[in-house]
mmCIF file of C-alpha atoms in Angstrom:
data_model
loop_
_atom_site.group_PDB
_atom_site.id
_atom_site.type_symbol
_atom_site.label_atom_id
_atom_site.label_comp_id
_atom_site.label_asym_id
_atom_site.label_seq_id
_atom_site.Cartn_x
_atom_site.Cartn_y
_atom_site.Cartn_z
ATOM 1 C CA UNK A 1425 111.996 88.065 90.432
ATOM 2 C CA UNK A 1426 110.215 91.382 90.375
ATOM 3 C CA UNK A 1427 106.626 91.313 91.541
ATOM 4 C CA UNK A 1428 104.412 94.244 90.663
ATOM 5 C CA UNK A 1429 101.149 95.855 91.819
ATOM 6 C CA UNK A 1430 99.342 98.724 90.078
ATOM 7 C CA UNK A 1431 97.498 101.965 91.168
ATOM 8 C CA UNK A 1432 95.342 104.527 89.327
ATOM 9 C CA UNK A 1433 94.208 108.094 90.064
ATOM 10 C CA UNK A 1434 92.282 108.627 93.290
ATOM 11 C CA UNK A 1435 89.323 106.463 94.194
ATOM 12 C CA UNK A 1436 86.645 108.618 95.758
ATOM 13 C CA UNK A 1437 84.205 106.977 98.095
ATOM 14 C CA UNK A 1438 81.032 108.261 99.651
ATOM 15 C CA UNK A 1439 80.878 109.666 103.167
ATOM 16 C CA UNK A 1440 79.244 106.575 104.636
ATOM 17 C CA UNK A 1441 81.988 104.197 103.487
ATOM 18 C CA UNK A 1442 85.275 105.885 104.338
ATOM 19 C CA UNK A 1443 86.569 108.166 107.051
ATOM 20 C CA UNK A 1444 88.222 110.265 104.334
ATOM 21 C CA UNK A 1445 84.882 111.899 103.580
ATOM 22 C CA UNK A 1446 83.439 111.624 107.070
ATOM 23 C CA UNK A 1447 81.055 114.396 108.136
ATOM 24 C CA UNK A 1448 83.152 114.601 111.319
ATOM 25 C CA UNK A 1449 85.661 116.577 109.294
ATOM 26 C CA UNK A 1450 84.403 118.712 106.434
ATOM 27 C CA UNK A 1451 86.900 121.552 106.014
ATOM 28 C CA UNK A 1452 86.022 124.594 103.963
ATOM 29 C CA UNK A 1453 89.552 125.967 104.113
ATOM 30 C CA UNK A 1454 92.943 125.092 105.515
ATOM 31 C CA UNK A 1455 92.315 126.166 109.086
ATOM 32 C CA UNK A 1456 94.613 126.252 112.075
ATOM 33 C CA UNK A 1457 95.770 122.786 113.088
ATOM 34 C CA UNK A 1458 93.186 120.837 115.021
ATOM 35 C CA UNK A 1459 93.706 120.385 118.730
ATOM 36 C CA UNK A 1460 91.535 117.846 120.573
ATOM 37 C CA UNK A 1461 90.331 118.454 124.094
ATOM 38 C CA UNK A 1462 92.644 117.580 126.956
ATOM 39 C CA UNK A 1463 96.360 117.930 127.378
ATOM 40 C CA UNK A 1464 98.022 117.200 124.075
ATOM 41 C CA UNK A 1465 101.110 119.364 124.423
ATOM 42 C CA UNK A 1466 104.036 117.721 122.697
ATOM 43 C CA UNK A 1467 106.651 115.969 124.756
ATOM 44 C CA UNK A 1468 110.050 117.625 124.879
ATOM 45 C CA UNK A 1469 111.789 114.683 123.188
ATOM 46 C CA UNK A 1470 110.739 112.631 120.154
ATOM 47 C CA UNK A 1471 109.258 109.260 120.984
ATOM 48 C CA UNK A 1472 111.780 106.487 120.351
ATOM 49 C CA UNK A 1473 109.246 104.559 118.299
ATOM 50 C CA UNK A 1474 106.150 105.452 116.319
ATOM 51 C CA UNK A 1475 104.063 102.788 117.979
ATOM 52 C CA UNK A 1476 104.281 101.436 121.515
ATOM 53 C CA UNK A 1477 103.714 97.692 121.366
ATOM 54 C CA UNK A 1478 104.532 94.686 123.503
ATOM 55 C CA UNK A 1479 105.739 92.384 120.732
ATOM 56 C CA UNK A 1480 108.681 93.136 118.428
ATOM 57 C CA UNK A 1481 107.718 94.753 115.140
ATOM 58 C CA UNK A 1482 107.774 92.713 111.946
ATOM 59 C CA UNK A 1483 109.900 95.456 110.413
ATOM 60 C CA UNK A 1484 111.445 98.408 112.210
ATOM 61 C CA UNK A 1485 112.951 101.270 110.194
ATOM 62 C CA UNK A 1486 115.067 103.841 112.003
ATOM 63 C CA UNK A 1487 116.596 107.080 110.705
ATOM 64 C CA UNK A 1488 116.530 105.917 107.081
ATOM 65 C CA UNK A 1489 118.438 108.403 104.933
ATOM 66 C CA UNK A 1490 118.916 108.207 101.178
ATOM 67 C CA UNK A 1491 120.953 110.463 98.916
ATOM 68 C CA UNK A 1492 122.188 110.323 95.331
ATOM 69 C CA UNK A 1493 125.303 111.653 93.673
ATOM 70 C CA UNK A 1494 124.397 114.108 90.933
ATOM 71 C CA UNK A 1495 126.841 116.228 88.937
ATOM 72 C CA UNK A 1496 129.527 115.788 91.554
ATOM 73 C CA UNK A 1497 127.366 116.709 94.539
ATOM 74 C CA UNK A 1498 125.304 114.739 97.025
ATOM 75 C CA UNK A 1499 121.543 115.295 96.809
ATOM 76 C CA UNK A 1500 119.590 114.107 99.878
ATOM 77 C CA UNK A 1501 116.219 112.475 99.175
ATOM 78 C CA UNK A 1502 115.106 110.940 102.482
ATOM 79 C CA UNK A 1503 115.875 112.745 105.731
ATOM 80 C CA UNK A 1504 115.521 110.211 108.536
ATOM 81 C CA UNK A 1505 112.429 108.014 108.134
ATOM 82 C CA UNK A 1506 111.130 106.091 111.168
ATOM 83 C CA UNK A 1507 108.479 103.414 110.685
ATOM 84 C CA UNK A 1508 107.304 100.218 112.335
ATOM 85 C CA UNK A 1509 104.894 97.642 110.949
ATOM 86 C CA UNK A 1510 103.498 94.812 113.043
ATOM 87 C CA UNK A 1511 102.683 91.329 111.794
ATOM 88 C CA UNK A 1512 99.331 91.459 109.996
ATOM 89 C CA UNK A 1513 99.079 95.259 110.138
ATOM 90 C CA UNK A 1514 98.167 97.432 107.148
ATOM 91 C CA UNK A 1515 99.992 100.759 107.005
ATOM 92 C CA UNK A 1516 99.140 103.384 104.413
ATOM 93 C CA UNK A 1517 101.893 105.694 103.164
ATOM 94 C CA UNK A 1518 100.495 108.794 101.516
ATOM 95 C CA UNK A 1519 101.817 111.969 99.945
ATOM 96 C CA UNK A 1520 102.241 113.736 96.628
ATOM 97 C CA UNK A 1521 104.609 112.476 93.959
ATOM 98 C CA UNK A 1522 108.190 113.238 94.894
ATOM 99 C CA UNK A 1523 107.705 112.909 98.648
ATOM 100 C CA UNK A 1524 109.814 109.741 98.936
ATOM 101 C CA UNK A 1525 107.174 107.056 99.408
ATOM 102 C CA UNK A 1526 108.508 104.560 96.870
ATOM 103 C CA UNK A 1527 112.169 105.437 97.469
ATOM 104 C CA UNK A 1528 111.744 104.329 101.084
ATOM 105 C CA UNK A 1529 110.949 100.745 100.128
ATOM 106 C CA UNK A 1530 113.289 100.560 97.159
ATOM 107 C CA UNK A 1531 116.078 101.530 99.548
ATOM 108 C CA UNK A 1532 115.088 98.871 102.064
ATOM 109 C CA UNK A 1533 115.106 96.172 99.384
ATOM 110 C CA UNK A 1534 118.394 97.310 97.875
ATOM 111 C CA UNK A 1535 116.886 98.288 94.523
ATOM 112 C CA UNK A 1536 118.250 101.820 94.122
ATOM 113 C CA UNK A 1537 121.520 101.062 92.372
ATOM 114 C CA UNK A 1538 125.119 101.936 93.117
ATOM 115 C CA UNK A 1539 124.687 105.714 92.955
ATOM 116 C CA UNK A 1540 122.405 105.673 95.988
ATOM 117 C CA UNK A 1541 123.778 106.190 99.481
ATOM 118 C CA UNK A 1542 121.546 104.453 102.009
ATOM 119 C CA UNK A 1543 122.065 104.942 105.752
ATOM 120 C CA UNK A 1544 120.161 104.042 108.878
ATOM 121 C CA UNK A 1545 118.640 100.781 110.047
ATOM 122 C CA UNK A 1546 115.919 98.458 108.801
ATOM 123 C CA UNK A 1547 115.390 95.320 110.865
ATOM 124 C CA UNK A 1548 113.129 92.539 109.651
ATOM 125 C CA UNK A 1549 112.411 90.899 113.002
ATOM 126 C CA UNK A 1550 115.969 90.164 114.190
ATOM 127 C CA UNK A 1551 117.748 90.619 110.844
ATOM 128 C CA UNK A 1552 119.338 93.870 109.711
ATOM 129 C CA UNK A 1553 118.511 94.432 106.036
ATOM 130 C CA UNK A 1554 120.459 97.509 105.006
ATOM 131 C CA UNK A 1555 123.874 95.932 105.531
ATOM 132 C CA UNK A 1556 122.848 92.457 104.380
ATOM 133 C CA UNK A 1557 124.983 90.637 101.826
ATOM 134 C CA UNK A 1558 123.680 90.371 98.250
ATOM 135 C CA UNK A 1559 122.907 86.703 98.878
ATOM 136 C CA UNK A 1560 120.956 87.516 102.048
ATOM 137 C CA UNK A 1561 118.935 90.322 100.472
ATOM 138 C CA UNK A 1562 118.084 88.034 97.552
ATOM 139 C CA UNK A 1563 116.584 85.585 100.039
ATOM 140 C CA UNK A 1564 114.538 88.390 101.577
ATOM 141 C CA UNK A 1565 113.146 89.796 98.326
ATOM 142 C CA UNK A 1566 110.023 87.945 97.294
ATOM 143 C CA UNK A 1567 110.216 85.401 100.089
ATOM 144 C CA UNK A 1568 109.928 87.609 103.186
ATOM 145 C CA UNK A 1569 109.103 90.961 101.590
ATOM 146 C CA UNK A 1570 107.357 91.117 98.219
ATOM 147 C CA UNK A 1571 106.775 94.338 96.311
ATOM 148 C CA UNK A 1572 104.358 95.073 93.514
ATOM 149 C CA UNK A 1573 104.782 98.227 91.483
ATOM 150 C CA UNK A 1574 102.528 100.470 89.432
ATOM 151 C CA UNK A 1575 102.667 98.960 85.950
ATOM 152 C CA UNK A 1576 102.420 95.166 85.528
ATOM 153 C CA UNK A 1577 103.260 95.407 81.832
ATOM 154 C CA UNK A 1578 106.759 96.566 82.755
ATOM 155 C CA UNK A 1579 107.336 93.542 84.991
ATOM 156 C CA UNK A 1580 105.765 90.718 83.003
ATOM 157 C CA UNK A 1581 107.887 89.366 80.160
ATOM 158 C CA UNK A 1582 105.864 89.740 76.939
ATOM 159 C CA UNK A 1583 107.700 86.800 75.344
ATOM 160 C CA UNK A 1584 106.725 84.223 77.980
ATOM 161 C CA UNK A 1585 103.389 82.726 78.917
ATOM 162 C CA UNK A 1586 101.734 83.660 82.191
ATOM 163 C CA UNK A 1587 102.082 80.122 83.536
ATOM 164 C CA UNK A 1588 105.821 80.077 82.890
ATOM 165 C CA UNK A 1589 106.360 83.322 84.772
ATOM 166 C CA UNK A 1590 104.245 82.401 87.786
ATOM 167 C CA UNK A 1591 105.739 78.893 87.954
ATOM 168 C CA UNK A 1592 109.239 80.387 87.817
ATOM 169 C CA UNK A 1593 108.512 82.436 90.935
ATOM 170 C CA UNK A 1594 107.039 79.384 92.661
ATOM 171 C CA UNK A 1595 110.072 77.240 91.835
ATOM 172 C CA UNK A 1596 112.453 79.972 92.979
ATOM 173 C CA UNK A 1597 110.824 80.592 96.351
ATOM 174 C CA UNK A 1598 109.354 77.182 97.193
ATOM 175 C CA UNK A 1599 111.885 74.881 95.539
ATOM 176 C CA UNK A 1600 109.224 72.835 93.727
ATOM 177 C CA UNK A 1601 109.761 70.719 90.632
ATOM 178 C CA UNK A 1602 108.312 71.590 87.246
ATOM 179 C CA UNK A 1603 104.953 69.847 87.546
ATOM 180 C CA UNK A 1604 104.415 70.841 91.170
ATOM 181 C CA UNK A 1605 105.296 74.454 90.364
ATOM 182 C CA UNK A 1606 102.828 74.470 87.468
ATOM 183 C CA UNK A 1607 100.073 73.119 89.722
ATOM 184 C CA UNK A 1608 100.872 75.744 92.350
ATOM 185 C CA UNK A 1609 100.840 78.454 89.668
ATOM 186 C CA UNK A 1610 97.319 77.414 88.699
ATOM 187 C CA UNK A 1611 96.250 77.501 92.355
ATOM 188 C CA UNK A 1612 97.689 80.993 92.775
ATOM 189 C CA UNK A 1613 95.801 82.287 89.732
ATOM 190 C CA UNK A 1614 92.630 80.869 91.214
ATOM 191 C CA UNK A 1615 93.518 82.482 94.539
ATOM 192 C CA UNK A 1616 93.638 85.920 92.943
ATOM 193 C CA UNK A 1617 90.262 85.341 91.284
ATOM 194 C CA UNK A 1618 91.408 84.832 87.694
ATOM 195 C CA UNK A 1619 88.684 82.819 85.907
ATOM 196 C CA UNK A 1620 89.612 79.821 83.753
ATOM 197 C CA UNK A 1621 93.007 79.662 85.439
ATOM 198 C CA UNK A 1622 94.182 76.622 83.459
ATOM 199 C CA UNK A 1623 93.612 78.476 80.179
ATOM 200 C CA UNK A 1624 95.142 81.712 81.463
ATOM 201 C CA UNK A 1625 98.370 79.857 82.221
ATOM 202 C CA UNK A 1626 98.827 79.505 78.452
ATOM 203 C CA UNK A 1627 98.119 83.174 77.713
ATOM 204 C CA UNK A 1628 100.662 85.901 77.046
ATOM 205 C CA UNK A 1629 100.496 89.207 78.967
ATOM 206 C CA UNK A 1630 99.195 91.150 75.945
ATOM 207 C CA UNK A 1631 96.202 88.806 75.799
ATOM 208 C CA UNK A 1632 95.047 89.844 79.274
ATOM 209 C CA UNK A 1633 93.533 93.093 80.495
ATOM 210 C CA UNK A 1634 95.407 95.449 82.797
ATOM 211 C CA UNK A 1635 93.374 94.246 85.753
ATOM 212 C CA UNK A 1636 94.118 90.597 84.950
ATOM 213 C CA UNK A 1637 97.824 91.302 84.586
ATOM 214 C CA UNK A 1638 97.747 93.016 87.944
ATOM 215 C CA UNK A 1639 96.186 89.913 89.482
ATOM 216 C CA UNK A 1640 98.981 87.877 87.898
ATOM 217 C CA UNK A 1641 101.530 90.118 89.574
ATOM 218 C CA UNK A 1642 99.792 89.649 92.917
ATOM 219 C CA UNK A 1643 99.950 85.890 92.353
ATOM 220 C CA UNK A 1644 103.697 86.158 91.674
ATOM 221 C CA UNK A 1645 104.116 88.202 94.853
ATOM 222 C CA UNK A 1646 102.279 85.523 96.842
ATOM 223 C CA UNK A 1647 104.486 82.744 95.447
ATOM 224 C CA UNK A 1648 107.064 83.308 98.171
ATOM 225 C CA UNK A 1649 104.462 83.459 100.971
ATOM 226 C CA UNK A 1650 105.875 86.784 102.217
ATOM 227 C CA UNK A 1651 105.456 88.235 105.694
ATOM 228 C CA UNK A 1652 105.085 91.720 104.205
ATOM 229 C CA UNK A 1653 103.609 92.852 100.903
ATOM 230 C CA UNK A 1654 104.542 96.338 99.713
ATOM 231 C CA UNK A 1655 101.962 97.597 97.213
ATOM 232 C CA UNK A 1656 103.191 100.664 95.339
ATOM 233 C CA UNK A 1657 100.176 102.406 93.762
ATOM 234 C CA UNK A 1658 98.525 99.060 92.916
ATOM 235 C CA UNK A 1659 95.502 100.369 91.017
ATOM 236 C CA UNK A 1660 96.923 103.093 88.763
ATOM 237 C CA UNK A 1661 95.442 103.083 85.238
ATOM 238 C CA UNK A 1662 92.577 100.768 86.207
ATOM 239 C CA UNK A 1663 88.956 101.803 85.975
ATOM 240 C CA UNK A 1664 87.041 102.355 89.205
ATOM 241 C CA UNK A 1665 85.335 98.948 89.227
ATOM 242 C CA UNK A 1666 88.541 96.986 88.667
ATOM 243 C CA UNK A 1667 90.363 99.215 91.127
ATOM 244 C CA UNK A 1668 87.863 98.356 93.846
ATOM 245 C CA UNK A 1669 88.201 94.654 93.028
ATOM 246 C CA UNK A 1670 91.997 94.767 93.357
ATOM 247 C CA UNK A 1671 91.781 96.598 96.674
ATOM 248 C CA UNK A 1672 89.206 94.117 97.986
ATOM 249 C CA UNK A 1673 91.477 91.274 96.883
ATOM 250 C CA UNK A 1674 94.416 92.722 98.803
ATOM 251 C CA UNK A 1675 92.278 93.107 101.910
ATOM 252 C CA UNK A 1676 91.040 89.531 101.609
ATOM 253 C CA UNK A 1677 94.528 88.080 101.106
ATOM 254 C CA UNK A 1678 95.856 90.029 104.051
ATOM 255 C CA UNK A 1679 93.161 88.668 106.358
ATOM 256 C CA UNK A 1680 93.487 85.090 105.105
ATOM 257 C CA UNK A 1681 97.288 84.933 105.183
ATOM 258 C CA UNK A 1682 98.048 87.148 108.161
ATOM 259 C CA UNK A 1683 100.693 89.024 106.192
ATOM 260 C CA UNK A 1684 101.375 92.702 106.767
ATOM 261 C CA UNK A 1685 100.658 95.274 104.067
ATOM 262 C CA UNK A 1686 102.403 98.548 103.268
ATOM 263 C CA UNK A 1687 100.185 100.432 100.815
ATOM 264 C CA UNK A 1688 101.777 103.354 98.988
ATOM 265 C CA UNK A 1689 99.269 105.735 97.437
ATOM 266 C CA UNK A 1690 98.385 109.326 96.671
ATOM 267 C CA UNK A 1691 94.724 108.277 96.949
ATOM 268 C CA UNK A 1692 93.320 108.976 100.397
ATOM 269 C CA UNK A 1693 90.141 107.029 99.618
ATOM 270 C CA UNK A 1694 92.119 103.824 99.072
ATOM 271 C CA UNK A 1695 94.295 104.503 102.117
ATOM 272 C CA UNK A 1696 91.246 105.031 104.335
ATOM 273 C CA UNK A 1697 89.615 101.850 103.053
ATOM 274 C CA UNK A 1698 92.584 99.545 103.608
ATOM 275 C CA UNK A 1699 94.900 100.855 106.314
ATOM 276 C CA UNK A 1700 94.959 100.459 110.077
ATOM 277 C CA UNK A 1701 97.453 103.288 110.376
ATOM 278 C CA UNK A 1702 98.590 106.090 108.065
ATOM 279 C CA UNK A 1703 101.962 107.756 107.608
ATOM 280 C CA UNK A 1704 101.966 111.076 105.721
ATOM 281 C CA UNK A 1705 105.203 111.987 103.925
ATOM 282 C CA UNK A 1706 106.309 115.331 102.557
ATOM 283 C CA UNK A 1707 109.648 116.201 100.934
ATOM 284 C CA UNK A 1708 111.415 113.107 102.223
ATOM 285 C CA UNK A 1709 110.150 113.319 105.795
ATOM 286 C CA UNK A 1710 107.277 111.909 107.826
ATOM 287 C CA UNK A 1711 105.084 114.839 108.875
ATOM 288 C CA UNK A 1712 102.216 112.964 110.537
ATOM 289 C CA UNK A 1713 101.407 109.435 111.677
ATOM 290 C CA UNK A 1714 98.241 108.174 113.355
ATOM 291 C CA UNK A 1715 95.573 105.501 113.373
ATOM 292 C CA UNK A 1716 93.470 105.810 110.224
ATOM 293 C CA UNK A 1717 90.208 106.873 111.861
ATOM 294 C CA UNK A 1718 91.954 109.484 113.954
ATOM 295 C CA UNK A 1719 94.004 110.898 111.103
ATOM 296 C CA UNK A 1720 90.949 111.473 108.923
ATOM 297 C CA UNK A 1721 88.729 112.779 111.714
ATOM 298 C CA UNK A 1722 91.339 114.938 113.474
ATOM 299 C CA UNK A 1723 94.311 115.739 111.206
ATOM 300 C CA UNK A 1724 96.842 118.021 112.874
ATOM 301 C CA UNK A 1725 99.456 118.878 110.239
ATOM 302 C CA UNK A 1726 98.485 121.609 107.729
ATOM 303 C CA UNK A 1727 99.653 119.403 104.848
ATOM 304 C CA UNK A 1728 97.438 116.506 105.924
ATOM 305 C CA UNK A 1729 94.521 118.874 106.405
ATOM 306 C CA UNK A 1730 95.098 120.263 102.933
ATOM 307 C CA UNK A 1731 95.126 116.797 101.365
ATOM 308 C CA UNK A 1732 91.853 115.896 103.047
ATOM 309 C CA UNK A 1733 90.286 119.257 102.175
ATOM 310 C CA UNK A 1734 91.060 118.550 98.510
ATOM 311 C CA UNK A 1735 88.874 115.439 98.509
ATOM 312 C CA UNK A 1736 85.478 115.842 96.818
ATOM 313 C CA UNK A 1737 82.592 115.520 99.255
ATOM 314 C CA UNK A 1738 79.537 113.939 97.646
ATOM 315 C CA UNK A 1739 77.285 115.572 100.252
ATOM 316 C CA UNK A 1740 78.631 119.076 99.733
ATOM 317 C CA UNK A 1741 76.851 121.617 97.539
ATOM 318 C CA UNK A 1742 80.089 123.508 96.992
ATOM 319 C CA UNK A 1743 81.386 122.643 93.538
ATOM 320 C CA UNK A 1744 84.898 123.951 94.160
ATOM 321 C CA UNK A 1745 87.665 121.803 95.614
ATOM 322 C CA UNK A 1746 90.308 123.113 97.967
ATOM 323 C CA UNK A 1747 93.890 123.113 96.710
ATOM 324 C CA UNK A 1748 97.307 123.374 98.300
ATOM 325 C CA UNK A 1749 99.153 126.143 96.525
ATOM 326 C CA UNK A 1750 102.612 125.432 95.151
ATOM 327 C CA UNK A 1751 104.464 122.162 94.592
ATOM 328 C CA UNK A 1752 106.716 119.775 96.483
ATOM 329 C CA UNK A 1753 110.220 121.302 96.567
ATOM 330 C CA UNK A 1754 112.881 119.791 94.362
ATOM 331 C CA UNK A 1755 115.287 117.400 96.063
ATOM 332 C CA UNK A 1756 118.359 119.250 97.253
ATOM 333 C CA UNK A 1757 116.542 122.591 97.234
ATOM 334 C CA UNK A 1758 114.497 122.377 100.411
ATOM 335 C CA UNK A 1759 113.674 125.599 102.243
ATOM 336 C CA UNK A 1760 115.194 126.222 105.649
ATOM 337 C CA UNK A 1761 113.271 124.820 108.580
ATOM 338 C CA UNK A 1762 109.966 123.142 107.774
ATOM 339 C CA UNK A 1763 109.852 121.841 104.200
ATOM 340 C CA UNK A 1764 106.153 122.700 103.926
ATOM 341 C CA UNK A 1765 106.681 126.307 105.057
ATOM 342 C CA UNK A 1766 106.451 128.001 101.599
ATOM 343 C CA UNK A 1767 103.042 126.402 101.007
ATOM 344 C CA UNK A 1768 101.637 126.753 104.519
ATOM 345 C CA UNK A 1769 99.091 129.453 105.310
ATOM 346 C CA UNK A 1770 100.159 129.475 108.953
ATOM 347 C CA UNK A 1771 103.932 129.672 108.568
ATOM 348 C CA UNK A 1772 105.829 132.192 110.676
ATOM 349 C CA UNK A 1773 109.468 133.142 111.180
ATOM 350 C CA UNK A 1774 109.867 130.393 113.767
ATOM 351 C CA UNK A 1775 109.026 127.776 111.116
ATOM 352 C CA UNK A 1776 112.224 128.695 109.252
ATOM 353 C CA UNK A 1777 114.525 128.276 112.239
ATOM 354 C CA UNK A 1778 114.689 124.464 112.404
ATOM 355 C CA UNK A 1779 113.157 121.304 110.990
ATOM 356 C CA UNK A 1780 110.300 120.342 113.340
ATOM 357 C CA UNK A 1781 110.769 116.851 114.823
ATOM 358 C CA UNK A 1782 108.044 114.230 114.736
ATOM 359 C CA UNK A 1783 106.558 114.486 118.234
ATOM 360 C CA UNK A 1784 103.747 112.610 120.028
ATOM 361 C CA UNK A 1785 100.700 114.825 120.573
ATOM 362 C CA UNK A 1786 98.265 112.213 121.859
ATOM 363 C CA UNK A 1787 98.617 108.454 122.117
ATOM 364 C CA UNK A 1788 99.606 107.038 118.735
ATOM 365 C CA UNK A 1789 99.361 110.414 116.970
ATOM 366 C CA UNK A 1790 102.658 112.016 115.934
ATOM 367 C CA UNK A 1791 103.055 115.354 114.167
ATOM 368 C CA UNK A 1792 106.024 117.342 112.859
ATOM 369 C CA UNK A 1793 104.686 120.893 113.128
ATOM 370 C CA UNK A 1794 105.580 123.716 115.519
ATOM 371 C CA UNK A 1795 101.962 124.873 115.511
ATOM 372 C CA UNK A 1796 100.255 121.531 115.918
ATOM 373 C CA UNK A 1797 99.164 122.472 119.441
ATOM 374 C CA UNK A 1798 97.628 125.811 118.421
ATOM 375 C CA UNK A 1799 93.908 126.025 119.241
#
């Protein structure tokens, strides 16, 4: 069963509540990439993993590549994504539309269709996902990895009551009988803070608000007690108050259950509020990855710096917002070398020679930029 989460346009938070607007980094323009004190010269070889840990990762993605067949030719979409998420960790995945954030997880869960070519490796603990049988991947979806998408109205069946749909997910993943599944459905609605849960079980989706339907989708996602919840823009189209409530609910559930969270968003305020670590994607590649506090206080890739510079600062007297000129290149029409080169104020001829690899600059901070070590 599809489980869905929603996301709305960017949530902006004040400087004292999120590192995204921290006074430690208040850019007035897209400057040369930041370089902290000390030796941060990149290593000569890419690090084999994005995070050095003692315990095995909950999920480990290596060299994930996705392409589609279009008009008789192969169009590459993802160009070798590496990502690890630990048990209980919250990882934010940020970037403009068209950067490949959602495609990454749809590929992992086998939801891209037959025209997609998916290569690489995705291991959920000791199980390889990408070459799993249809029966095996069905057992993984919802039960070990649940995903909620942007629009709950497209996932909830308008012809069935809320209770029927939640109980169906419970019965599927927990193997409960009809009455037990109904009781568990009521408990799940209460868990996601839906008032009058017994009455809401009898309601149809059109009788609930967008925020309530989103809570229903979170309840459905929790029915399988997943190890990892992937939230794809979970607050789109919600007003600011409801958006904050949904985000707080996700944070609370994560702490209580110990599950990991992969939060996909274009909203840096939400990412800063929820994530332990942030991965920035551009044109199908990871261009920067770091702990959340470090990424917002000391971004090193020009694209990341541009995204942060575009955030409104409530303490600033400057009414104008910074903007990154241009748009994300169309799939299959990437420029030579660095994909961000046509939009970068610091690009040079060397940036066109080769795609910069994702290299470690300081502990836990990885950047794909030839000029990331420039003072």
